């Protein structure tokens, strides 16, 4: 009985070894045969040739085209304020009224002095006429006639001086009404009714002209030669955009190039004028400035997402006619919004990958999808070559 159990146990062992060997054989055969990996789904677009602007970008500051700090030309008590803070005013609008009582009194005094001088002049002229006639008849000496004429001439000068005093007093009284020297927007009120206003010493309000406005910005000095050359051909277009959203805020023209380069920063200061009729630009605001120098009539353009950054620089994946991915190193000229101008590496008409590059390797089969569809990015499979 013992011999029979031992033989049965050995037979079972042999059968188990045979099954293991068969399984290993099947595993080896399946690995050696292999199947090609499925195509990688990607989104593609076509490189095109089209006109593209040559632009320079900078950060600018909005400035009022004109700014005036309103001060009084005569002293007195502020009687009335005629505007609200932040109100738009026109040139000549009344802003403040000072107490004009003292100025009115000075005017009346000057007018009274003028009337007295005119009365004295009338009498002196009559005396001069009488003495001239008497001297002609020989009743008085010629010296007396000359003295009468001199007195009349002196009073004529006194009348002219008094007339100037009256005119000055009238002007001073007019200064009690303070008007807007320019059209603009009023700032915070710096004085209040009842305040004592001193001559040219008390700032009352600041007027900023915001239609039009200026935007000041700086560019590297290496751009100066081309800016000067292009501006000599005609006025250059400048656009302003919101810093966060790239929302357009206005269109203007380059109006000023500074006469020196800042040696500390190596930049040149420029200024552009904007009509700002919609009021989208505000003094003190920071904006993105785009200066357009020219237009490239036949630039090679691809969507910006197609351009990737690798260890060797920028590259794109181009879909070959056999639907395989080809890695191309490219030279980028500039970016304009969501489009990139390619200086070299891609030709118009070639198909580039815009989404799904993370799963691609050179030579991989691709499943090209039209632009507008997104491809979920996945990590490269283990053992895939790294770029």
GROMACS .gro file of C-alpha atoms in nm:
model
  387
    1UNK     CA    1   0.000   0.000   0.000
    2UNK     CA    2   0.285   0.234   0.081
    3UNK     CA    3   0.443   0.177  -0.261
    4UNK     CA    4   0.112   0.258  -0.438
    5UNK     CA    5   0.075   0.595  -0.250
    6UNK     CA    6   0.431   0.690  -0.334
    7UNK     CA    7   0.380   0.620  -0.703
    8UNK     CA    8   0.059   0.825  -0.714
    9UNK     CA    9   0.230   1.120  -0.545
   10UNK     CA   10   0.511   1.117  -0.800
   11UNK     CA   11   0.265   1.108  -1.086
   12UNK     CA   12   0.084   1.416  -0.952
   13UNK     CA   13   0.414   1.602  -0.922
   14UNK     CA   14   0.502   1.527  -1.282
   15UNK     CA   15   0.162   1.647  -1.402
   16UNK     CA   16   0.204   1.979  -1.211
   17UNK     CA   17   0.545   2.042  -1.367
   18UNK     CA   18   0.403   1.976  -1.710
   19UNK     CA   19   0.126   2.233  -1.656
   20UNK     CA   20   0.376   2.499  -1.537
   21UNK     CA   21   0.600   2.442  -1.841
   22UNK     CA   22   0.301   2.470  -2.074
   23UNK     CA   23   0.190   2.795  -1.913
   24UNK     CA   24   0.539   2.946  -1.943
   25UNK     CA   25   0.555   2.841  -2.304
   26UNK     CA   26   0.224   3.016  -2.380
   27UNK     CA   27   0.340   3.331  -2.197
   28UNK     CA   28   0.663   3.343  -2.394
   29UNK     CA   29   0.492   3.295  -2.725
   30UNK     CA   30   0.241   3.575  -2.662
   31UNK     CA   31   0.517   3.820  -2.564
   32UNK     CA   32   0.728   3.748  -2.869
   33UNK     CA   33   0.443   3.795  -3.116
   34UNK     CA   34   0.320   4.145  -2.977
   35UNK     CA   35   0.055   4.383  -3.128
   36UNK     CA   36   0.107   4.749  -3.238
   37UNK     CA   37  -0.012   5.015  -2.984
   38UNK     CA   38  -0.332   5.201  -3.080
   39UNK     CA   39  -0.303   5.548  -3.242
   40UNK     CA   40  -0.276   5.842  -3.002
   41UNK     CA   41  -0.579   6.074  -3.024
   42UNK     CA   42  -0.468   6.434  -3.081
   43UNK     CA   43  -0.620   6.763  -3.190
   44UNK     CA   44  -0.458   6.922  -3.494
   45UNK     CA   45  -0.457   7.246  -3.690
   46UNK     CA   46  -0.301   7.360  -4.016
   47UNK     CA   47  -0.014   7.608  -4.032
   48UNK     CA   48  -0.123   7.898  -4.251
   49UNK     CA   49   0.038   8.193  -4.424
   50UNK     CA   50  -0.137   8.526  -4.361
   51UNK     CA   51  -0.067   8.893  -4.280
   52UNK     CA   52   0.040   8.945  -3.920
   53UNK     CA   53   0.129   9.267  -3.738
   54UNK     CA   54   0.482   9.334  -3.612
   55UNK     CA   55   0.419   9.448  -3.255
   56UNK     CA   56   0.606   9.569  -2.949
   57UNK     CA   57   0.446   9.527  -2.607
   58UNK     CA   58   0.497   9.718  -2.284
   59UNK     CA   59   0.320   9.828  -1.967
   60UNK     CA   60   0.205  10.189  -1.972
   61UNK     CA   61   0.054  10.445  -1.738
   62UNK     CA   62  -0.246  10.658  -1.831
   63UNK     CA   63  -0.190  11.031  -1.788
   64UNK     CA   64  -0.427  11.323  -1.837
   65UNK     CA   65  -0.348  11.519  -2.151
   66UNK     CA   66  -0.371  11.834  -1.939
   67UNK     CA   67  -0.384  11.884  -1.563
   68UNK     CA   68  -0.445  12.212  -1.380
   69UNK     CA   69  -0.444  12.288  -1.009
   70UNK     CA   70  -0.700  12.566  -0.964
   71UNK     CA   71  -0.590  12.851  -0.734
   72UNK     CA   72  -0.741  13.191  -0.656
   73UNK     CA   73  -0.591  13.509  -0.805
   74UNK     CA   74  -0.743  13.721  -0.528
   75UNK     CA   75  -0.789  13.655  -0.158
   76UNK     CA   76  -1.114  13.633   0.029
   77UNK     CA   77  -1.373  13.412   0.193
   78UNK     CA   78  -1.504  13.125  -0.020
   79UNK     CA   79  -1.872  13.200  -0.058
   80UNK     CA   80  -1.996  12.917  -0.284
   81UNK     CA   81  -1.887  12.598  -0.461
   82UNK     CA   82  -2.065  12.543  -0.794
   83UNK     CA   83  -1.975  12.181  -0.880
   84UNK     CA   84  -1.972  11.830  -0.739
   85UNK     CA   85  -1.657  11.629  -0.687
   86UNK     CA   86  -1.588  11.415  -0.992
   87UNK     CA   87  -1.805  11.626  -1.221
   88UNK     CA   88  -1.719  11.690  -1.584
   89UNK     CA   89  -1.694  12.063  -1.652
   90UNK     CA   90  -1.642  12.272  -1.963
   91UNK     CA   91  -1.390  12.547  -2.013
   92UNK     CA   92  -1.531  12.865  -1.861
   93UNK     CA   93  -1.777  12.697  -1.623
   94UNK     CA   94  -1.800  12.866  -1.282
   95UNK     CA   95  -1.628  12.661  -1.012
   96UNK     CA   96  -1.608  12.893  -0.708
   97UNK     CA   97  -1.733  13.233  -0.595
   98UNK     CA   98  -1.544  13.439  -0.338
   99UNK     CA   99  -1.697  13.711  -0.123
  100UNK     CA  100  -1.671  14.009  -0.356
  101UNK     CA  101  -1.770  14.282  -0.109
  102UNK     CA  102  -1.421  14.421  -0.046
  103UNK     CA  103  -1.337  14.406  -0.416
  104UNK     CA  104  -1.658  14.589  -0.503
  105UNK     CA  105  -1.571  14.863  -0.254
  106UNK     CA  106  -1.224  14.902  -0.407
  107UNK     CA  107  -1.383  14.938  -0.749
  108UNK     CA  108  -1.621  15.210  -0.631
  109UNK     CA  109  -1.334  15.397  -0.467
  110UNK     CA  110  -1.133  15.384  -0.788
  111UNK     CA  111  -1.432  15.506  -0.988
  112UNK     CA  112  -1.477  15.799  -0.746
  113UNK     CA  113  -1.113  15.898  -0.779
  114UNK     CA  114  -1.148  15.886  -1.156
  115UNK     CA  115  -1.456  16.110  -1.145
  116UNK     CA  116  -1.269  16.365  -0.930
  117UNK     CA  117  -0.973  16.367  -1.164
  118UNK     CA  118  -1.198  16.413  -1.467
  119UNK     CA  119  -1.370  16.710  -1.301
  120UNK     CA  120  -1.034  16.870  -1.223
  121UNK     CA  121  -0.921  16.806  -1.580
  122UNK     CA  122  -1.229  16.979  -1.723
  123UNK     CA  123  -1.163  17.285  -1.510
  124UNK     CA  124  -0.793  17.288  -1.598
  125UNK     CA  125  -0.872  17.274  -1.970
  126UNK     CA  126  -1.104  17.577  -1.937
  127UNK     CA  127  -0.833  17.766  -1.745
  128UNK     CA  128  -0.581  17.680  -2.013
  129UNK     CA  129  -0.813  17.811  -2.285
  130UNK     CA  130  -0.879  18.138  -2.095
  131UNK     CA  131  -0.512  18.205  -2.019
  132UNK     CA  132  -0.416  18.128  -2.376
  133UNK     CA  133  -0.666  18.387  -2.502
  134UNK     CA  134  -0.558  18.646  -2.244
  135UNK     CA  135  -0.193  18.595  -2.329
  136UNK     CA  136  -0.274  18.642  -2.698
  137UNK     CA  137  -0.440  18.975  -2.615
  138UNK     CA  138  -0.150  19.075  -2.388
  139UNK     CA  139  -0.342  19.086  -2.063
  140UNK     CA  140  -0.133  18.814  -1.893
  141UNK     CA  141   0.218  18.685  -1.939
  142UNK     CA  142   0.274  18.390  -2.169
  143UNK     CA  143   0.427  18.206  -1.874
  144UNK     CA  144   0.089  18.196  -1.699
  145UNK     CA  145  -0.072  18.049  -2.009
  146UNK     CA  146   0.198  17.784  -2.030
  147UNK     CA  147   0.148  17.693  -1.664
  148UNK     CA  148  -0.226  17.648  -1.719
  149UNK     CA  149  -0.162  17.419  -2.015
  150UNK     CA  150   0.089  17.217  -1.812
  151UNK     CA  151  -0.164  17.174  -1.531
  152UNK     CA  152  -0.423  17.048  -1.780
  153UNK     CA  153  -0.177  16.802  -1.931
  154UNK     CA  154  -0.082  16.674  -1.585
  155UNK     CA  155  -0.444  16.614  -1.497
  156UNK     CA  156  -0.493  16.427  -1.827
  157UNK     CA  157  -0.218  16.186  -1.715
  158UNK     CA  158  -0.385  16.158  -1.373
  159UNK     CA  159  -0.715  16.066  -1.540
  160UNK     CA  160  -0.547  15.796  -1.748
  161UNK     CA  161  -0.385  15.652  -1.434
  162UNK     CA  162  -0.719  15.655  -1.252
  163UNK     CA  163  -0.880  15.482  -1.549
  164UNK     CA  164  -0.616  15.206  -1.524
  165UNK     CA  165  -0.687  15.172  -1.152
  166UNK     CA  166  -1.059  15.135  -1.224
  167UNK     CA  167  -0.991  14.872  -1.491
  168UNK     CA  168  -0.765  14.679  -1.256
  169UNK     CA  169  -1.025  14.694  -0.978
  170UNK     CA  170  -1.287  14.568  -1.221
  171UNK     CA  171  -1.057  14.277  -1.320
  172UNK     CA  172  -0.986  14.194  -0.957
  173UNK     CA  173  -1.358  14.187  -0.888
  174UNK     CA  174  -1.398  13.944  -1.180
  175UNK     CA  175  -1.137  13.715  -1.022
  176UNK     CA  176  -1.381  13.661  -0.734
  177UNK     CA  177  -1.563  13.430  -0.976
  178UNK     CA  178  -1.326  13.139  -1.044
  179UNK     CA  179  -1.388  12.958  -1.372
  180UNK     CA  180  -1.256  12.632  -1.520
  181UNK     CA  181  -0.944  12.709  -1.726
  182UNK     CA  182  -0.982  12.385  -1.926
  183UNK     CA  183  -1.248  12.125  -1.996
  184UNK     CA  184  -1.198  11.821  -1.775
  185UNK     CA  185  -1.305  11.625  -1.471
  186UNK     CA  186  -1.286  11.768  -1.123
  187UNK     CA  187  -1.105  11.584  -0.847
  188UNK     CA  188  -1.152  11.594  -0.471
  189UNK     CA  189  -1.258  11.931  -0.327
  190UNK     CA  190  -0.961  12.078  -0.137
  191UNK     CA  191  -1.144  12.375   0.018
  192UNK     CA  192  -1.492  12.433   0.158
  193UNK     CA  193  -1.736  12.720   0.184
  194UNK     CA  194  -1.626  12.963   0.452
  195UNK     CA  195  -1.254  12.896   0.414
  196UNK     CA  196  -1.018  13.191   0.386
  197UNK     CA  197  -0.853  13.169   0.045
  198UNK     CA  198  -0.509  13.319   0.004
  199UNK     CA  199  -0.383  13.456  -0.326
  200UNK     CA  200  -0.213  13.180  -0.535
  201UNK     CA  201  -0.137  12.986  -0.217
  202UNK     CA  202  -0.440  12.766  -0.160
  203UNK     CA  203  -0.502  12.477  -0.407
  204UNK     CA  204  -0.877  12.447  -0.449
  205UNK     CA  205  -0.931  12.157  -0.691
  206UNK     CA  206  -0.739  11.967  -0.960
  207UNK     CA  207  -0.883  11.945  -1.311
  208UNK     CA  208  -0.771  11.655  -1.530
  209UNK     CA  209  -0.847  11.650  -1.901
  210UNK     CA  210  -0.932  11.289  -1.989
  211UNK     CA  211  -1.063  11.339  -2.342
  212UNK     CA  212  -0.810  11.290  -2.487
  213UNK     CA  213  -0.562  11.113  -2.258
  214UNK     CA  214  -0.199  11.012  -2.295
  215UNK     CA  215  -0.033  10.680  -2.215
  216UNK     CA  216   0.337  10.686  -2.125
  217UNK     CA  217   0.543  10.369  -2.167
  218UNK     CA  218   0.904  10.257  -2.213
  219UNK     CA  219   1.069  10.017  -2.457
  220UNK     CA  220   1.426   9.880  -2.475
  221UNK     CA  221   1.669  10.107  -2.656
  222UNK     CA  222   1.744   9.834  -2.912
  223UNK     CA  223   1.397   9.898  -3.056
  224UNK     CA  224   1.461  10.271  -3.103
  225UNK     CA  225   1.607  10.262  -3.459
  226UNK     CA  226   1.310  10.071  -3.599
  227UNK     CA  227   1.060  10.284  -3.407
  228UNK     CA  228   1.214  10.601  -3.547
  229UNK     CA  229   1.229  10.460  -3.899
  230UNK     CA  230   0.867  10.345  -3.891
  231UNK     CA  231   0.740  10.668  -3.732
  232UNK     CA  232   0.913  10.868  -4.007
  233UNK     CA  233   0.691  10.686  -4.259
  234UNK     CA  234   0.373  10.782  -4.075
  235UNK     CA  235   0.203  10.783  -3.736
  236UNK     CA  236   0.218  10.447  -3.560
  237UNK     CA  237  -0.090  10.273  -3.423
  238UNK     CA  238  -0.103  10.201  -3.049
  239UNK     CA  239  -0.367  10.001  -2.864
  240UNK     CA  240  -0.434   9.972  -2.492
  241UNK     CA  241  -0.560   9.658  -2.320
  242UNK     CA  242  -0.672   9.574  -1.969
  243UNK     CA  243  -0.390   9.406  -1.773
  244UNK     CA  244  -0.583   9.096  -1.666
  245UNK     CA  245  -0.831   9.025  -1.943
  246UNK     CA  246  -0.662   9.174  -2.255
  247UNK     CA  247  -0.989   9.360  -2.309
  248UNK     CA  248  -0.935   9.649  -2.554
  249UNK     CA  249  -0.961   9.989  -2.385
  250UNK     CA  250  -0.881  10.222  -2.670
  251UNK     CA  251  -0.694  10.293  -2.992
  252UNK     CA  252  -0.446  10.576  -3.033
  253UNK     CA  253  -0.138  10.707  -3.210
  254UNK     CA  254   0.225  10.746  -3.107
  255UNK     CA  255   0.288  11.117  -3.046
  256UNK     CA  256   0.616  11.144  -2.856
  257UNK     CA  257   0.962  10.985  -2.852
  258UNK     CA  258   1.191  11.114  -2.579
  259UNK     CA  259   1.510  11.293  -2.683
  260UNK     CA  260   1.736  11.072  -2.472
  261UNK     CA  261   1.775  10.711  -2.360
  262UNK     CA  262   1.761  10.646  -1.987
  263UNK     CA  263   2.111  10.518  -1.915
  264UNK     CA  264   2.002  10.360  -1.586
  265UNK     CA  265   1.729  10.139  -1.733
  266UNK     CA  266   1.841  10.128  -2.097
  267UNK     CA  267   1.493  10.226  -2.215
  268UNK     CA  268   1.341  10.501  -2.424
  269UNK     CA  269   1.028  10.682  -2.306
  270UNK     CA  270   0.734  10.713  -2.546
  271UNK     CA  271   0.386  10.856  -2.528
  272UNK     CA  272   0.068  10.788  -2.723
  273UNK     CA  273  -0.250  10.995  -2.744
  274UNK     CA  274  -0.596  10.835  -2.719
  275UNK     CA  275  -0.929  11.013  -2.793
  276UNK     CA  276  -1.088  10.819  -2.503
  277UNK     CA  277  -1.439  10.921  -2.600
  278UNK     CA  278  -1.583  10.621  -2.414
  279UNK     CA  279  -1.387  10.705  -2.098
  280UNK     CA  280  -1.235  10.358  -2.068
  281UNK     CA  281  -0.891  10.497  -1.980
  282UNK     CA  282  -0.838  10.665  -1.643
  283UNK     CA  283  -0.541  10.871  -1.522
  284UNK     CA  284  -0.303  10.665  -1.309
  285UNK     CA  285  -0.427  10.333  -1.452
  286UNK     CA  286  -0.177  10.066  -1.562
  287UNK     CA  287  -0.250   9.912  -1.903
  288UNK     CA  288  -0.086   9.681  -2.155
  289UNK     CA  289   0.036   9.878  -2.455
  290UNK     CA  290   0.074   9.728  -2.804
  291UNK     CA  291   0.273   9.936  -3.053
  292UNK     CA  292   0.226   9.819  -3.413
  293UNK     CA  293   0.531   9.890  -3.628
  294UNK     CA  294   0.431   9.719  -3.953
  295UNK     CA  295   0.245   9.421  -4.104
  296UNK     CA  296   0.419   9.105  -4.227
  297UNK     CA  297   0.217   9.012  -4.539
  298UNK     CA  298   0.305   8.639  -4.544
  299UNK     CA  299   0.384   8.510  -4.197
  300UNK     CA  300   0.370   8.140  -4.109
  301UNK     CA  301   0.121   8.111  -3.825
  302UNK     CA  302   0.022   7.824  -3.594
  303UNK     CA  303  -0.201   7.820  -3.285
  304UNK     CA  304   0.001   7.906  -2.976
  305UNK     CA  305  -0.087   7.577  -2.795
  306UNK     CA  306   0.098   7.387  -3.070
  307UNK     CA  307   0.432   7.529  -2.956
  308UNK     CA  308   0.589   7.341  -2.665
  309UNK     CA  309   0.907   7.400  -2.464
  310UNK     CA  310   1.162   7.122  -2.431
  311UNK     CA  311   1.521   7.077  -2.319
  312UNK     CA  312   1.647   7.179  -2.663
  313UNK     CA  313   1.414   7.477  -2.698
  314UNK     CA  314   1.074   7.519  -2.856
  315UNK     CA  315   0.927   7.247  -3.073
  316UNK     CA  316   0.604   7.132  -3.237
  317UNK     CA  317   0.472   6.792  -3.341
  318UNK     CA  318   0.395   6.775  -3.713
  319UNK     CA  319   0.164   6.504  -3.845
  320UNK     CA  320   0.332   6.334  -4.142
  321UNK     CA  321   0.133   6.204  -4.442
  322UNK     CA  322   0.152   5.850  -4.296
  323UNK     CA  323  -0.023   5.978  -3.982
  324UNK     CA  324   0.286   5.956  -3.761
  325UNK     CA  325   0.417   6.227  -3.530
  326UNK     CA  326   0.735   6.412  -3.622
  327UNK     CA  327   0.911   6.634  -3.369
  328UNK     CA  328   1.033   6.965  -3.517
  329UNK     CA  329   1.249   7.226  -3.345
  330UNK     CA  330   1.112   7.570  -3.434
  331UNK     CA  331   1.219   7.931  -3.410
  332UNK     CA  332   0.943   8.162  -3.284
  333UNK     CA  333   0.932   8.517  -3.418
  334UNK     CA  334   0.655   8.651  -3.192
  335UNK     CA  335   0.319   8.576  -3.039
  336UNK     CA  336   0.006   8.769  -3.133
  337UNK     CA  337  -0.285   8.681  -2.908
  338UNK     CA  338  -0.355   8.308  -2.942
  339UNK     CA  339  -0.140   8.273  -3.254
  340UNK     CA  340   0.236   8.229  -3.290
  341UNK     CA  341   0.444   8.342  -3.585
  342UNK     CA  342   0.703   8.075  -3.679
  343UNK     CA  343   1.029   8.201  -3.824
  344UNK     CA  344   1.157   7.853  -3.920
  345UNK     CA  345   1.078   7.486  -3.867
  346UNK     CA  346   0.723   7.466  -4.004
  347UNK     CA  347   0.587   7.547  -4.349
  348UNK     CA  348   0.237   7.667  -4.441
  349UNK     CA  349   0.000   7.379  -4.511
  350UNK     CA  350   0.160   7.136  -4.263
  351UNK     CA  351  -0.053   6.985  -3.988
  352UNK     CA  352   0.057   7.052  -3.631
  353UNK     CA  353  -0.066   6.899  -3.305
  354UNK     CA  354  -0.239   7.148  -3.074
  355UNK     CA  355  -0.352   6.912  -2.797
  356UNK     CA  356  -0.239   6.567  -2.681
  357UNK     CA  357   0.138   6.620  -2.712
  358UNK     CA  358   0.197   6.470  -2.366
  359UNK     CA  359   0.131   6.118  -2.496
  360UNK     CA  360   0.331   6.153  -2.818
  361UNK     CA  361   0.678   6.029  -2.905
  362UNK     CA  362   0.849   6.074  -3.242
  363UNK     CA  363   0.715   5.820  -3.490
  364UNK     CA  364   0.398   5.741  -3.292
  365UNK     CA  365   0.078   5.682  -3.487
  366UNK     CA  366  -0.182   5.953  -3.430
  367UNK     CA  367  -0.558   5.973  -3.453
  368UNK     CA  368  -0.601   6.332  -3.577
  369UNK     CA  369  -0.913   6.515  -3.466
  370UNK     CA  370  -1.042   6.848  -3.594
  371UNK     CA  371  -0.956   7.171  -3.416
  372UNK     CA  372  -1.197   7.264  -3.138
  373UNK     CA  373  -1.198   6.917  -2.979
  374UNK     CA  374  -0.987   6.868  -2.669
  375UNK     CA  375  -0.790   6.557  -2.584
  376UNK     CA  376  -0.754   6.445  -2.224
  377UNK     CA  377  -0.383   6.446  -2.136
  378UNK     CA  378  -0.245   6.129  -1.986
  379UNK     CA  379   0.094   6.044  -1.848
  380UNK     CA  380   0.331   5.865  -2.091
  381UNK     CA  381   0.337   5.487  -2.059
  382UNK     CA  382   0.620   5.328  -1.865
  383UNK     CA  383   0.930   5.283  -2.080
  384UNK     CA  384   0.831   5.555  -2.326
  385UNK     CA  385   1.128   5.769  -2.436
  386UNK     CA  386   1.149   6.112  -2.275
  387UNK     CA  387   1.203   6.425  -2.478
   0.00000   0.00000   0.00000
